[in-house]
Amino acid sequence: MKKRIAVFASGWGDEYFRRVVFGISEAAKKENIDTFAFVNFSIRGLDALLNEGEFNIFTLPDLEDFDGVILLANSFNLTKEVEYFTEKLRELKLPAVSVEYEMENAATLVSDNYAGMYDLVKHVMKEHGARNLVYIGGPQGQMENVNRLGALCDAAREAGFEISDANIKYGNWERESGGECVKEWVSEHGSLPDAFLCANDTMAMGACEQLEEMGYSVPEDVIVTGFDCLREGQEFQPSIASVGHDWEEMGNVAFSMLMHKMNGEEQDTVTLSAKFVPAASCGCYDEDNSDNKNVTGKKSRGNEIDGLQADTHFRHIYLWIRKIDNAEDLSESLSELFSKEHQMEGDDFMLCLDPEFFQIEEDDLNLYVTGYNDKMEIIGSILDGKPLPRTVKKRNEALHWLARQNKEPRLYTVVPILGDLRTYGFAVLTGDLRIALRNQFYIWTRHTSQYLEQVRRNLIINDLTRKLTQLSVTDVLTGVYNRAGCEQIAFPMLEEWRNRGGNGVIMLVDIDKMKVINDVYGHANGDLALRTVASVLKSGLPEDWIVSRYGGDEFFVGGRLHGPEIDLDKLRNSLESRLAKEVKKRELEFPLGISIGTARMEREDTITITEYLQMADDDMYEIKQAHHKKLENKQ
């Protein structure tokens, strides 16, 4: 059996995630090892319950099922993510490598963030004369951020000046935060610095876009630099001066370190070098692209086409499932769609939903907030591009099911499927990791979750409709069908049964001396009499027989005859006996009896339901007369 390793990461650093995980998985394939990448989209400061749903994907696998773990810990956004793995590694003693973050019981792989940033700062000071430097960092205290800021402060100090606290702004690694930091600094100082030095390319692009919106040009009015050398930053105009890593090499090295750990070897901290790469945003123009040096925010045409293809695919998913309101149709529709187009999902794809997803309860209390159900429903899935049948498996069996079908080692990317603060399930994708670019991984998970929310809404609407329909055919007082229910449900059922060659029974049940109960003992006791008789009829008849309050104090009973002929006289006596026991048990203060008329429906008969009702009514009238005479004689 193939070995398997688990990789855990936040998907927000899309290119970083794509290239590092690609490096890991390619190295793993050479060793005949499957790679499972568990990806979430938690955000520091996001609603706690939303983050809980994202965090759940890290708790999905049993780590004992894996031979080793690689943590892209620098991408984690929540303290609890680090705490969770710290505790797990301490508990399990599992071979582990942590990237860019030192963790107990794990080997550490780090980049030389300091040297690359130091060279960048020296460059903008020496080559471009920059002195008033503003640092736009990631979250305060994050290790990579600390190292990069430290390099800036040291380089400035060597040049004879200090970086003041006013010239340090903290973002959250995202594009918008880069722009917000620029806007905030300019608002506070009323002018531009010589340079905005950003802790990553994503915030640097946000800074450039904000400056353009404010009427400034980069680098003519102010220098902007980044870090990470993202492809998007290189395609951006002006191209972002940055510090580059070989991330695929980082993935290869991380896997190599893990293999040593899996073989029982000790591992020291390994440091990879990073290199400063000048570009247009610091004023180092590429002569071939000088005509575009002042055009901010343009994207490559190729990525626009990728976005259009993705949008078309999402539209198709929505069109195929927007009206679905049950598990079977959802599975068939998604399997058929993904067998036709799966450029994002891959040839092998699996959607696993909590079986409770299809059960409606108030406030979705049957769905999980923390963790996952022990069983998952595999639904809307494909193997080698062909539809898979819907099935329910134990959670761990479902997670590894695709891998067990493939002899060749693969990369399986696992993402959470969430809705309205509840966990719906997870998806396993095998598609090309280019899906991670432009945050398309996040877009895929959010679109899929939203479309499933529409399915949930359809389920809720159907449930409400069913309940409203049930109310319309139910007698509120007794809980049995009312006359409308009798005519809409019982009569058609009996007719269908007879048309299919079956026999049946119609009974009319009338409460004896009901007017006396109401007049002498009060209408509250009259209502109690109706409820008592309805209860006896429901409990004393076969489950598939229908009881309805046909009008006033009269009940209709309709049932199918199965097997041996039923003795209607015995059934009538049994119901009367049950009622007598119930009267005694409830210690009713009034006499309560019933008269039951019956009519047997034979398959050979040609008469109508109305005629059967008349036959039962005539029979009931004779019995009622006899009961009344008996009561009068007692008096």
XYZ file of C-alpha atoms in Angstrom:
635
model
C 0.000 0.000 0.000
C 1.232 3.489 -0.858
C 2.421 5.719 1.945
C 0.690 9.048 2.412
C 1.682 12.442 3.798
C -0.507 15.361 4.859
C 0.162 19.026 4.108
C -1.740 21.751 5.965
C -1.958 25.333 4.685
C -4.072 28.430 4.289
C -4.952 28.946 0.638
C -4.824 32.733 0.709
C -1.164 32.848 -0.361
C -2.273 31.292 -3.605
C 0.957 31.246 -5.597
C 3.036 30.370 -2.546
C 0.656 27.512 -1.746
C 0.559 26.297 -5.343
C 4.294 26.219 -5.898
C 5.358 24.823 -2.511
C 2.696 22.085 -2.562
C 3.575 21.299 -6.179
C 7.214 20.876 -5.145
C 6.187 18.596 -2.269
C 3.836 16.439 -4.329
C 6.219 16.036 -7.275
C 8.959 14.856 -4.922
C 6.471 12.544 -3.165
C 5.352 10.952 -6.444
C 8.936 9.861 -7.129
C 8.797 7.934 -3.852
C 5.344 6.448 -4.632
C 3.721 8.519 -1.879
C 0.274 10.172 -1.974
C 0.026 13.793 -0.851
C -3.113 15.128 0.843
C -3.171 18.934 1.050
C -5.744 20.234 3.553
C -6.499 23.873 2.748
C -8.599 26.419 4.625
C -9.389 30.097 4.231
C -9.439 31.395 7.785
C -8.881 35.123 8.310
C -7.610 36.820 11.432
C -10.430 38.983 12.806
C -13.171 37.126 10.880
C -16.322 35.993 12.709
C -15.238 33.241 15.116
C -17.840 30.760 13.881
C -16.840 31.274 10.248
C -13.218 30.673 11.196
C -14.320 27.586 13.127
C -15.807 26.170 9.934
C -12.582 26.832 8.047
C -10.452 25.394 10.865
C -12.499 22.173 10.834
C -10.719 20.958 7.680
C -7.501 20.692 9.695
C -9.264 18.419 12.190
C -10.882 16.275 9.459
C -8.117 13.652 9.068
C -6.896 11.283 11.745
C -3.187 12.082 11.669
C -2.411 8.483 12.678
C -3.455 7.525 9.130
C -0.482 9.441 7.678
C 3.215 8.641 7.613
C 4.280 12.263 7.997
C 3.072 15.867 8.090
C 4.278 19.122 6.513
C 2.892 22.321 8.021
C 2.997 25.536 5.972
C 2.701 27.194 9.347
C 3.642 30.652 8.101
C 0.362 30.694 6.160
C -1.788 29.945 9.240
C -3.978 32.858 10.310
C -5.309 31.594 13.635
C -3.504 30.997 16.911
C -5.619 27.881 17.461
C -4.239 26.340 14.254
C -0.697 26.446 15.628
C -1.896 25.304 19.061
C -3.799 22.374 17.545
C -0.785 21.004 15.671
C 1.588 21.684 18.554
C -0.594 19.472 20.751
C -1.041 16.802 18.055
C 2.679 16.536 17.340
C 3.404 16.289 21.054
C 0.773 13.592 21.447
C 1.499 11.464 18.362
C 5.264 11.888 17.839
C 4.539 11.910 14.110
C 7.378 12.830 11.686
C 6.760 16.503 10.862
C 8.325 19.514 9.134
C 7.225 23.098 9.814
C 7.883 25.713 7.119
C 8.884 29.257 8.133
C 7.782 28.708 11.749
C 9.546 26.908 14.577
C 7.346 24.300 16.245
C 7.994 21.785 18.979
C 8.559 18.209 17.717
C 8.963 19.332 14.086
C 11.990 19.986 11.892
C 12.091 23.600 10.668
C 12.618 24.906 7.140
C 13.020 28.680 6.852
C 13.879 31.267 4.214
C 16.577 33.850 4.763
C 14.022 36.688 4.870
C 16.548 38.942 6.502
C 19.268 38.908 3.803
C 16.860 39.463 0.894
C 15.126 42.355 2.619
C 18.449 43.853 3.687
C 19.659 43.868 0.051
C 16.362 45.442 -1.087
C 16.663 48.295 1.440
C 20.319 48.907 0.530
C 19.310 49.087 -3.128
C 16.549 51.698 -2.732
C 18.827 53.826 -0.547
C 21.962 53.585 -2.708
C 20.520 53.475 -6.227
C 17.441 55.665 -5.725
C 18.452 57.906 -2.807
C 15.486 56.912 -0.642
C 15.659 57.875 3.048
C 12.083 58.409 4.261
C 11.065 54.753 4.296
C 7.633 53.406 5.346
C 7.252 49.727 6.124
C 3.887 48.038 5.389
C 4.066 44.725 7.214
C 1.983 41.639 7.750
C 0.406 40.814 11.129
C 2.471 42.148 14.020
C 4.556 39.452 15.698
C 4.430 37.024 12.744
C 7.963 35.613 12.378
C 8.521 36.409 8.682
C 7.254 39.920 9.325
C 9.614 40.367 12.283
C 12.634 39.261 10.216
C 11.829 41.560 7.295
C 11.251 44.562 9.542
C 14.465 43.777 11.403
C 16.449 43.848 8.154
C 14.946 47.227 7.248
C 15.778 48.725 10.647
C 19.351 47.391 10.565
C 20.020 48.673 7.037
C 18.633 52.106 7.946
C 20.653 52.234 11.164
C 23.856 51.486 9.211
C 22.967 54.404 6.930
C 22.730 56.685 9.964
C 18.993 56.973 10.681
C 16.221 55.112 12.512
C 12.834 53.817 11.306
C 10.290 55.484 13.593
C 7.130 53.791 14.842
C 5.112 56.275 12.761
C 6.712 54.769 9.636
C 5.588 51.224 10.452
C 2.093 50.098 9.417
C 0.675 46.614 9.891
C -1.635 44.973 7.362
C -2.860 41.387 7.037
C -0.979 40.232 3.892
C -4.041 40.995 1.715
C -4.182 43.421 -1.210
C -6.717 45.792 0.335
C -4.678 46.203 3.504
C -1.708 47.498 1.473
C -3.908 50.238 0.047
C -5.410 51.034 3.446
C -1.969 51.458 5.014
C -0.918 53.851 2.233
C -4.085 55.906 2.598
C -3.694 56.046 6.375
C -0.031 57.142 6.266
C -0.607 59.873 3.672
C -3.630 61.121 5.628
C -1.528 61.350 8.797
C 1.478 63.088 7.173
C -0.048 65.066 4.292
C 2.720 64.021 1.900
C 4.468 60.971 0.412
C 7.545 59.208 1.765
C 10.396 58.213 -0.528
C 9.296 54.582 -0.535
C 6.646 52.172 0.703
C 8.419 48.888 1.458
C 5.754 46.169 1.656
C 6.188 42.792 3.346
C 4.732 40.954 0.347
C 3.866 41.564 -3.318
C 0.126 41.344 -2.725
C 0.116 44.347 -0.377
C 2.556 46.140 -2.736
C 0.053 45.813 -5.611
C -2.692 47.139 -3.339
C -0.441 50.064 -2.426
C 0.189 50.863 -6.118
C -3.517 50.774 -6.909
C -4.328 53.088 -3.988
C -1.602 55.554 -5.021
C -2.916 55.659 -8.569
C -6.424 56.316 -7.219
C -4.988 59.217 -5.224
C -3.375 60.650 -8.377
C 0.228 59.560 -7.805
C 2.581 57.622 -10.107
C 4.864 54.756 -9.155
C 7.887 55.083 -9.127
C 7.997 58.760 -10.234
C 6.286 60.050 -7.085
C 7.110 57.242 -4.706
C 8.891 53.873 -4.800
C 6.928 50.717 -3.908
C 8.531 47.328 -3.258
C 7.227 43.919 -2.270
C 8.439 40.512 -1.187
C 7.956 36.970 -2.581
C 8.406 37.667 -6.324
C 4.918 36.489 -7.225
C 4.171 35.882 -10.880
C 1.258 38.282 -10.513
C 3.654 40.923 -9.193
C 5.947 40.390 -12.170
C 3.001 40.730 -14.605
C 1.662 43.777 -12.760
C 2.430 47.216 -14.204
C 4.692 48.553 -12.945
C 6.332 45.224 -12.195
C 6.986 44.893 -8.465
C 10.567 45.075 -7.173
C 10.723 42.143 -4.819
C 12.661 39.406 -3.051
C 12.388 35.987 -4.646
C 12.279 32.442 -3.328
C 12.436 29.217 -5.263
C 9.248 27.881 -3.708
C 9.184 24.637 -5.634
C 12.660 23.973 -4.314
C 11.315 24.793 -0.858
C 8.660 22.096 -1.360
C 11.302 19.615 -2.503
C 13.505 20.365 0.502
C 10.565 20.134 2.919
C 9.708 16.686 1.547
C 13.349 15.574 1.713
C 13.508 16.676 5.363
C 10.299 14.773 6.090
C 11.695 11.609 4.488
C 14.704 11.822 6.786
C 12.348 12.201 9.769
C 10.241 9.258 8.561
C 13.441 7.184 8.432
C 14.141 8.050 12.058
C 16.908 10.576 11.375
C 17.325 13.813 13.339
C 16.937 17.066 11.393
C 18.449 20.488 12.084
C 16.885 23.746 10.936
C 17.464 24.270 7.204
C 17.691 27.793 5.738
C 17.042 28.627 2.074
C 18.402 31.779 0.494
C 16.273 34.589 -0.997
C 17.396 37.120 -3.620
C 16.427 40.740 -4.292
C 15.046 41.284 -7.831
C 14.881 44.960 -8.976
C 11.906 45.963 -11.161
C 9.906 48.921 -12.457
C 8.181 49.802 -9.158
C 11.524 50.918 -7.687
C 12.585 52.701 -10.892
C 14.652 49.924 -12.439
C 12.815 49.698 -15.769
C 13.007 46.909 -18.250
C 13.715 48.771 -21.485
C 11.509 46.390 -23.474
C 8.474 47.394 -21.365
C 9.240 51.101 -20.840
C 6.092 52.200 -22.654
C 3.986 50.561 -19.944
C 5.919 51.775 -16.929
C 3.158 54.100 -15.658
C 0.192 51.800 -16.306
C -0.966 50.446 -12.942
C -3.153 47.392 -12.362
C -3.172 45.689 -15.773
C -3.416 41.900 -15.788
C -2.221 39.462 -18.420
C -4.717 38.430 -21.075
C -4.079 34.765 -20.333
C -5.330 35.068 -16.760
C -8.435 36.953 -17.885
C -9.306 33.986 -20.090
C -8.750 31.624 -17.126
C -11.165 33.763 -15.108
C -13.779 33.610 -17.863
C -13.502 29.829 -18.080
C -13.876 29.545 -14.312
C -16.904 31.846 -14.292
C -18.556 29.814 -17.064
C -17.932 26.612 -15.113
C -19.486 28.091 -11.958
C -22.524 29.210 -13.938
C -22.955 25.683 -15.259
C -22.804 24.209 -11.745
C -25.451 26.673 -10.580
C -27.743 26.008 -13.553
C -27.542 22.268 -12.981
C -28.425 22.279 -9.284
C -30.356 25.488 -8.555
C -33.764 23.740 -8.461
C -32.701 20.468 -6.829
C -34.290 19.501 -3.522
C -33.167 15.926 -2.810
C -29.972 13.867 -2.479
C -30.558 11.545 -5.424
C -31.080 14.313 -7.972
C -28.145 16.309 -6.597
C -25.805 13.335 -6.930
C -26.935 12.474 -10.456
C -26.792 16.075 -11.688
C -23.355 16.868 -10.278
C -21.865 13.554 -11.392
C -23.170 14.081 -14.910
C -21.946 17.684 -15.039
C -18.476 16.923 -13.651
C -18.071 13.972 -16.005
C -18.509 16.469 -18.867
C -16.422 19.342 -17.501
C -13.965 19.103 -14.641
C -11.127 21.418 -15.614
C -11.035 22.783 -12.072
C -11.912 19.638 -10.106
C -9.707 17.097 -11.904
C -10.422 13.645 -13.395
C -10.957 12.277 -9.887
C -13.234 14.389 -7.731
C -15.329 13.736 -4.671
C -17.887 15.825 -2.825
C -18.668 14.507 0.650
C -21.662 15.893 2.548
C -22.932 15.263 6.044
C -25.940 12.910 5.582
C -27.828 15.323 7.860
C -27.480 17.963 5.101
C -30.670 16.551 3.582
C -32.591 16.556 6.896
C -34.228 19.820 7.925
C -34.254 20.876 11.565
C -34.884 24.279 13.099
C -31.721 26.443 13.101
C -29.822 23.562 11.407
C -29.051 22.144 14.853
C -28.460 18.713 13.289
C -25.422 20.044 11.381
C -21.968 20.410 12.928
C -20.279 23.684 13.862
C -17.137 22.002 15.193
C -15.770 18.876 13.543
C -17.493 16.472 11.156
C -20.048 13.695 11.278
C -18.620 10.170 11.681
C -20.294 9.256 8.383
C -20.180 11.166 5.102
C -22.241 10.846 1.942
C -20.152 10.687 -1.244
C -22.219 12.570 -3.771
C -21.792 14.125 -7.223
C -18.369 12.548 -7.709
C -16.265 11.164 -10.567
C -13.421 8.653 -10.932
C -11.264 8.871 -14.051
C -13.853 11.298 -15.426
C -16.747 8.832 -15.013
C -19.703 9.305 -12.621
C -19.639 7.533 -9.258
C -22.767 6.208 -7.521
C -23.945 7.919 -4.379
C -22.870 6.100 -1.219
C -22.363 6.607 2.521
C -19.050 5.716 4.160
C -17.272 6.315 7.431
C -15.551 9.690 7.419
C -11.996 8.337 7.156
C -12.967 5.792 4.510
C -14.549 8.570 2.455
C -11.477 10.805 2.762
C -9.133 8.110 1.419
C -11.550 6.455 -1.002
C -10.218 8.067 -4.204
C -6.608 7.332 -3.267
C -7.440 3.661 -2.738
C -8.813 3.454 -6.291
C -5.582 4.787 -7.845
C -2.403 2.748 -8.132
C -0.306 5.771 -9.073
C 0.614 8.373 -6.414
C -1.417 11.572 -6.648
C -1.969 14.946 -5.035
C -5.391 15.244 -3.351
C -6.449 18.732 -2.287
C -9.102 18.791 0.441
C -11.183 21.944 1.050
C -14.071 22.707 3.452
C -17.660 23.136 2.270
C -19.520 25.476 4.620
C -22.824 27.239 4.867
C -24.294 29.769 7.276
C -21.982 28.898 10.198
C -22.543 25.146 9.734
C -20.275 22.512 8.210
C -21.790 20.836 5.149
C -18.812 18.584 4.358
C -15.660 18.682 2.256
C -14.449 18.223 -1.308
C -11.430 16.343 -2.645
C -9.960 17.713 -5.881
C -7.168 16.368 -8.080
C -7.070 19.173 -10.670
C -4.031 21.136 -11.776
C -2.859 23.423 -8.983
C -3.179 26.401 -11.309
C -6.672 26.571 -9.817
C -4.944 28.110 -6.797
C -3.980 31.219 -8.788
C -6.046 34.409 -8.472
C -7.692 32.917 -5.359
C -9.702 30.585 -7.568
C -9.447 27.859 -4.929
C -11.297 30.140 -2.541
C -13.763 31.176 -5.243
C -14.442 27.508 -6.044
C -15.139 26.605 -2.419
C -17.348 29.659 -1.845
C -19.358 29.165 -5.045
C -19.848 25.475 -4.316
C -20.906 26.242 -0.735
C -23.337 28.933 -1.916
C -24.895 26.632 -4.507
C -25.371 23.983 -1.835
C -26.980 26.640 0.358
C -29.497 27.061 -2.477
C -30.166 23.312 -2.333
C -30.685 23.653 1.424
C -33.131 26.500 0.829
C -35.004 24.278 -1.622
C -35.125 21.538 1.005
C -36.425 24.011 3.594
C -39.077 25.354 1.203
C -40.205 21.789 0.446
C -40.306 20.984 4.150
C -42.383 24.088 4.882
C -44.668 23.317 1.947
C -45.118 19.757 3.207
C -45.920 21.030 6.689
C -48.387 23.590 5.350
C -49.999 20.935 3.177
C -50.178 18.647 6.197
C -51.840 21.404 8.211
C -54.391 21.964 5.454
C -55.475 18.323 5.575
C -55.177 17.810 9.351
C -57.830 18.273 12.009
C -56.245 20.547 14.612
C -58.199 19.152 17.546
C -57.569 15.421 17.074
C -54.397 15.322 14.944
C -55.956 12.971 12.362
C -56.818 13.949 8.796
C -59.753 16.292 8.267
C -62.387 15.794 5.569
C -60.142 17.389 2.926
C -57.387 14.958 3.849
C -59.827 12.107 3.617
C -60.932 13.110 0.117
C -57.435 14.036 -1.151
C -55.467 11.160 0.378
C -57.610 8.297 1.672
C -60.086 7.991 -1.201
C -57.415 8.017 -3.968
C -55.318 5.514 -2.006
C -58.218 3.064 -1.716
C -59.173 3.480 -5.389
C -55.570 2.845 -6.469
C -55.365 -0.211 -4.237
C -58.542 -1.668 -5.674
C -57.430 -0.897 -9.263
C -54.275 -2.912 -8.555
C -56.350 -5.921 -7.504
C -56.394 -5.392 -3.741
C -59.222 -5.536 -1.223
C -59.996 -2.869 1.347
C -62.226 -1.741 4.193
C -64.170 1.449 4.847
C -65.402 2.200 8.352
C -67.524 5.058 9.699
C -67.223 5.637 13.439
C -69.722 7.816 15.304
C -69.589 8.844 18.986
C -72.715 7.793 20.898
C -74.777 10.563 22.540
C -72.262 13.288 21.603
C -74.886 16.016 22.042
C -75.488 14.852 25.624
C -71.737 15.007 26.385
C -71.557 18.586 25.085
C -74.784 19.768 26.728
C -74.396 18.055 30.115
C -70.615 17.837 30.598
C -69.499 20.820 28.546
C -67.733 21.340 25.240
C -64.285 20.888 26.798
C -65.295 17.310 27.628
C -66.782 17.045 24.151
C -63.357 17.897 22.733
C -61.767 15.351 25.090
C -64.176 12.720 23.816
C -63.114 13.425 20.201
C -59.408 13.273 21.066
C -59.849 10.027 23.014
C -61.689 8.271 20.182
C -59.112 9.505 17.613
C -56.289 8.161 19.808
C -57.949 4.746 20.145
C -58.524 4.496 16.390
C -54.914 5.426 15.533
C -53.424 2.983 18.043
C -55.849 0.139 17.420
C -55.615 -0.083 13.600
C -52.830 -1.132 11.177
C -50.210 1.599 10.596
C -51.019 2.098 6.925
C -54.754 2.654 7.575
C -55.959 6.236 7.393
C -58.082 7.857 10.110
C -59.848 11.170 9.531
C -62.421 13.277 11.267
C -65.082 13.242 8.588
C -67.336 15.780 10.277
C -68.632 16.681 13.732
C -68.408 13.550 15.860
C -67.938 11.174 12.929
C -64.656 9.521 11.876
C -63.719 7.826 8.612
C -61.339 4.861 8.515
C -59.910 3.468 5.285
C -57.502 0.555 5.021
C -55.982 -2.017 2.746
C -56.477 -5.720 3.453
C -53.247 -7.729 3.434
C -53.061 -11.506 3.549
C -55.835 -13.440 5.373
C -59.335 -12.046 5.447
C -59.978 -9.728 8.388
C -62.937 -10.365 10.704
C -64.663 -6.989 10.819
C -66.821 -7.939 13.786
C -63.716 -8.835 15.822
C -62.038 -5.592 14.757
C -65.127 -3.616 15.809
C -65.247 -5.360 19.185
C -61.520 -4.777 19.664
C -61.886 -1.025 19.104
C -64.865 -0.811 21.456
C -62.906 -2.733 24.105
C -59.854 -0.462 23.688
C -62.070 2.584 24.106
C -63.616 1.198 27.307
C -60.126 0.608 28.768
C -59.041 4.111 27.768
C -62.126 5.641 29.433
C -61.313 3.789 32.633
C -57.616 4.700 32.439
C -58.359 8.389 31.941
C -61.099 8.332 34.595
C -63.477 10.241 32.316
C -66.458 11.750 34.109
C -68.827 11.032 31.212
C -69.903 7.842 29.414
C -68.167 7.369 26.043
C -69.033 4.791 23.399
C -68.842 4.455 19.628
C -70.884 2.929 16.844
C -68.897 1.477 13.934
C -70.293 0.748 10.484
C -68.227 -1.161 7.941
C -68.131 -1.875 4.222
C -65.766 -4.332 2.579
C -64.233 -3.278 -0.778
C -63.771 -6.265 -3.070
C -61.526 -6.158 -6.117
C -64.371 -7.447 -8.315
C -66.786 -4.698 -7.234
C -67.816 -1.983 -9.678
C -69.393 0.377 -7.166
C -67.959 3.778 -6.194
C -66.409 5.078 -2.982
C -69.573 7.098 -2.374
C -71.645 3.939 -2.524
C -69.293 2.202 -0.078
C -69.657 5.163 2.274
C -73.419 4.836 2.115
C -73.174 1.112 2.906
C -70.958 1.834 5.936
C -73.279 4.651 7.034
C -76.337 2.380 6.850
C -74.492 -0.278 8.900
C -73.409 2.322 11.443
C -76.974 3.674 11.764
C -78.350 0.235 12.671
C -75.613 -0.323 15.275
C -76.108 3.183 16.678
C -79.834 2.572 17.087
C -79.077 -0.636 18.972
C -76.542 1.170 21.223
C -79.009 3.977 21.999
C -81.754 1.497 22.846
C -79.382 -0.351 25.189
C -78.418 2.922 26.900
C -82.087 3.904 27.284
C -82.948 0.504 28.804
C -80.126 0.980 31.395
C -81.642 4.292 32.368
